[in-house]
Short mmCIF file of C-alpha atoms in Angstrom, two decimals:
data_model
loop_
_atom_site.label_atom_id
_atom_site.label_comp_id
_atom_site.label_asym_id
_atom_site.label_seq_id
_atom_site.Cartn_x
_atom_site.Cartn_y
_atom_site.Cartn_z
CA MET A 1 22.71 -35.90 43.69
CA SER A 2 20.24 -38.36 45.07
CA GLU A 3 21.33 -41.86 46.03
CA HIS A 4 18.68 -44.46 45.45
CA SER A 5 17.28 -47.01 47.84
CA ALA A 6 14.37 -45.57 49.71
CA PRO A 7 13.21 -47.31 52.88
CA GLY A 8 10.47 -49.75 52.05
CA ALA A 9 11.41 -49.64 48.39
CA PRO A 10 10.10 -52.19 45.93
CA GLU A 11 7.52 -54.03 47.93
CA GLU A 12 5.30 -54.71 44.96
CA THR A 13 6.47 -55.52 41.45
CA THR A 14 4.88 -57.55 38.71
CA ALA A 15 7.36 -59.72 36.84
CA THR A 16 7.12 -59.94 33.09
CA ASP A 17 7.83 -62.90 30.85
CA ASP A 18 10.01 -60.71 28.65
CA ALA A 19 13.65 -60.36 29.75
CA THR A 20 13.80 -57.10 27.79
CA GLU A 21 11.12 -55.42 29.92
CA LEU A 22 11.28 -54.35 33.54
CA PRO A 23 8.51 -55.39 35.93
CA LEU A 24 5.77 -52.94 36.84
CA VAL A 25 5.89 -51.36 40.28
CA HIS A 26 2.57 -51.05 42.12
CA ARG A 27 1.40 -48.81 44.94
CA THR A 28 -1.93 -47.59 46.29
CA VAL A 29 -2.38 -43.91 47.12
CA ARG A 30 -2.42 -43.52 50.89
CA PRO A 31 -4.50 -40.91 52.77
CA GLU A 32 -1.36 -39.06 53.93
CA TRP A 33 -0.33 -38.59 50.29
CA ILE A 34 -3.32 -36.31 49.66
CA ASP A 35 -2.70 -32.58 49.67
CA TYR A 36 -4.83 -29.51 50.39
CA ASN A 37 -6.20 -29.65 46.81
CA GLY A 38 -7.72 -33.08 47.44
CA HIS A 39 -5.37 -35.13 45.26
CA MET A 40 -1.95 -36.78 45.46
CA SER A 41 0.72 -34.28 46.46
CA GLU A 42 3.65 -33.76 44.11
CA ALA A 43 6.18 -35.13 46.61
CA PHE A 44 4.54 -38.54 46.53
CA TYR A 45 4.80 -38.83 42.76
CA VAL A 46 8.56 -38.53 43.31
CA LEU A 47 8.38 -41.18 46.06
CA VAL A 48 6.54 -43.64 43.81
CA PHE A 49 8.97 -42.96 40.95
CA GLY A 50 11.83 -43.54 43.42
CA TYR A 51 10.43 -46.98 44.23
CA ALA A 52 10.38 -47.73 40.49
CA THR A 53 14.02 -46.65 40.19
CA ASP A 54 14.91 -48.96 43.10
CA ALA A 55 13.12 -51.85 41.36
CA MET A 56 15.03 -51.13 38.14
CA MET A 57 18.29 -51.18 40.08
CA ILE A 58 17.44 -54.56 41.63
CA GLU A 59 16.50 -56.03 38.23
CA THR A 60 19.75 -54.87 36.62
CA GLY A 61 22.16 -56.04 39.33
CA LEU A 62 22.55 -52.77 41.24
CA HIS A 63 20.84 -54.27 44.31
CA ALA A 64 21.78 -53.94 47.99
CA GLY A 65 24.35 -56.75 47.81
CA TYR A 66 26.07 -55.04 44.89
CA ARG A 67 26.12 -51.70 46.71
CA GLU A 68 27.50 -53.28 49.88
CA SER A 69 30.23 -55.27 48.12
CA THR A 70 31.38 -52.54 45.70
CA GLY A 71 30.57 -49.28 47.46
CA CYS A 72 28.99 -48.16 44.19
CA SER A 73 25.47 -46.94 43.56
CA LEU A 74 23.35 -45.08 41.06
CA TYR A 75 22.92 -41.34 41.72
CA THR A 76 20.22 -39.28 40.04
CA VAL A 77 21.70 -36.03 38.76
CA GLU A 78 18.81 -34.71 36.67
CA SER A 79 15.07 -35.32 36.42
CA HIS A 80 12.08 -33.89 34.62
CA LEU A 81 8.57 -34.63 35.95
CA ARG A 82 5.28 -34.00 34.24
CA TYR A 83 2.07 -34.01 36.29
CA LEU A 84 -0.67 -34.77 33.76
CA LEU A 85 -3.81 -35.77 35.69
CA ASP A 86 -4.98 -35.62 39.29
CA VAL A 87 -4.74 -38.85 41.29
CA ALA A 88 -7.24 -39.57 44.07
CA GLU A 89 -6.82 -41.25 47.44
CA GLY A 90 -7.07 -45.04 47.16
CA ALA A 91 -6.13 -45.10 43.47
CA HIS A 92 -4.14 -48.15 42.40
CA LEU A 93 -0.94 -47.15 40.64
CA ALA A 94 1.35 -48.98 38.22
CA VAL A 95 4.71 -47.61 37.08
CA ARG A 96 6.32 -48.68 33.83
CA THR A 97 10.07 -48.08 33.58
CA ARG A 98 12.00 -47.83 30.32
CA LEU A 99 15.76 -47.66 29.83
CA LEU A 100 16.39 -45.01 27.17
CA GLY A 101 20.18 -45.14 26.96
CA VAL A 102 23.32 -46.27 28.72
CA ASP A 103 27.04 -45.68 28.35
CA ALA A 104 30.06 -46.52 30.49
CA LYS A 105 28.98 -44.45 33.52
CA LYS A 106 25.49 -43.07 32.80
CA ALA A 107 21.94 -44.33 32.43
CA ARG A 108 18.95 -42.42 31.08
CA PHE A 109 15.53 -43.85 31.92
CA SER A 110 11.89 -42.91 32.25
CA HIS A 111 8.91 -43.81 34.38
CA GLU A 112 5.25 -43.62 33.37
CA LEU A 113 2.67 -43.63 36.16
CA TYR A 114 -0.78 -45.09 35.45
CA VAL A 115 -3.97 -45.45 37.48
CA VAL A 116 -5.14 -49.06 37.13
CA GLY A 117 -8.26 -50.94 38.23
CA ALA A 118 -6.71 -53.30 40.78
CA PRO A 119 -3.63 -53.40 43.05
CA ASP A 120 -1.63 -55.67 40.70
CA ALA A 121 -3.14 -54.74 37.33
CA ALA A 122 -1.26 -53.65 34.25
CA PRO A 123 -2.26 -50.50 32.39
CA GLU A 124 -4.51 -51.00 29.37
CA PRO A 125 -2.58 -50.66 26.09
CA GLU A 126 -4.40 -47.41 25.23
CA ALA A 127 -4.09 -45.94 28.75
CA ALA A 128 -2.46 -42.55 29.10
CA PRO A 129 -0.05 -41.92 31.97
CA VAL A 130 -1.10 -39.59 34.78
CA ALA A 131 2.52 -38.52 35.32
CA THR A 132 5.92 -39.11 33.77
CA SER A 133 9.51 -38.78 34.90
CA GLU A 134 12.70 -38.79 32.86
CA LEU A 135 15.99 -39.19 34.70
CA LEU A 136 19.73 -39.17 34.16
CA ALA A 137 21.79 -41.14 36.67
CA LEU A 138 25.51 -41.70 37.19
CA HIS A 139 27.27 -44.80 38.50
CA VAL A 140 29.22 -43.50 41.52
CA ASP A 141 31.91 -45.07 43.68
CA GLN A 142 30.85 -43.71 47.05
CA ARG A 143 34.22 -44.41 48.68
CA ALA A 144 36.17 -42.55 45.99
CA GLY A 145 33.50 -39.88 45.56
CA ARG A 146 33.54 -40.04 41.76
CA THR A 147 31.88 -41.68 38.80
CA VAL A 148 33.18 -45.06 37.66
CA PRO A 149 32.23 -47.40 34.81
CA PHE A 150 29.46 -49.93 35.32
CA PRO A 151 30.66 -53.52 35.57
CA ASP A 152 30.28 -55.21 32.17
CA SER A 153 27.45 -57.45 33.37
CA VAL A 154 25.40 -54.48 34.64
CA ARG A 155 26.08 -52.35 31.56
CA GLU A 156 25.12 -55.26 29.29
CA ARG A 157 21.90 -55.86 31.24
CA LEU A 158 21.03 -52.15 31.06
CA ALA A 159 21.86 -52.05 27.33
CA ALA A 160 19.64 -55.08 26.68
CA LEU A 161 16.72 -53.15 28.19
CA VAL A 162 17.15 -50.00 26.09
CA GLU A 163 14.11 -49.16 24.01
CA PRO A 164 13.06 -46.17 21.92
CA PRO A 165 12.06 -43.19 24.03
CA PRO A 166 8.41 -42.23 24.30
CA ALA A 167 7.40 -39.14 22.32
CA TRP A 168 7.41 -36.94 25.43
CA ALA A 169 10.99 -37.79 26.49
CA GLY A 170 13.77 -35.28 25.97
CA ARG A 171 11.56 -32.24 26.39
CA SER A 172 12.47 -29.40 28.67
CA ILE A 173 10.30 -26.97 30.51
CA ALA A 174 8.93 -24.38 28.13
CA GLU A 175 10.28 -20.91 28.55
CA VAL A 176 7.94 -18.35 30.01
CA PRO A 177 8.65 -14.94 28.56
CA ALA A 178 9.69 -12.37 31.07
CA ALA A 179 7.00 -9.85 31.86
CA PRO A 180 7.56 -6.66 29.95
CA ALA A 181 9.22 -4.00 32.00
CA VAL A 182 6.67 -1.74 33.61
CA PRO A 183 7.39 1.79 32.52
CA ALA A 184 8.24 4.06 35.35
CA ALA A 185 5.38 6.28 36.41
CA PRO A 186 5.81 9.80 35.15
CA ALA A 187 7.21 12.10 37.73
CA VAL A 188 4.51 14.07 39.47
CA PRO A 189 5.32 17.72 39.35
CA ALA A 190 5.88 19.21 42.72
CA VAL A 191 2.97 21.26 43.96
CA PRO A 192 4.11 24.61 45.21
CA ALA A 193 3.38 25.17 48.82
CA VAL A 194 0.59 27.61 49.46
CA ARG A 195 1.32 30.41 51.91
#
């Protein structure tokens, strides 16, 4: 399980006028995020999505003060990432977060990562994400070491944000058929020794 609240978490968010939508999280691709293939390394997609999860937690009342006073936090227990397009150094990123479902102790949510034209820009309505992440998280009492229900105010805020899932959500990784068994090479008859 992964506890959220990365160092340097939500430094850049763009508030929305709609209380039923979470703010965008913005980052710019740093030189050290570039891998040997010349584009953003997979680990840094996870980092950027982690910042978006932290921003969602802040917006829904699961902020540092809540964690300190209750000993409770949100733990990611499952995730599914899709890397759709390469992202270059210096690209401006925007992450849109959607709540897809919530119950007493669990939240399901997704992130869509977009390349945008400026550091604080929103994605164009027709823009396609360059990566997506779908996550399942549990509300955990860290002192007791077990899941516990969300406080009503947090659960209600999460529930108010729930929207229909995007078409890609809920998919799993496609199975790759096992390679057919390679037939054993026929036994080579022993060559009699010549005397």
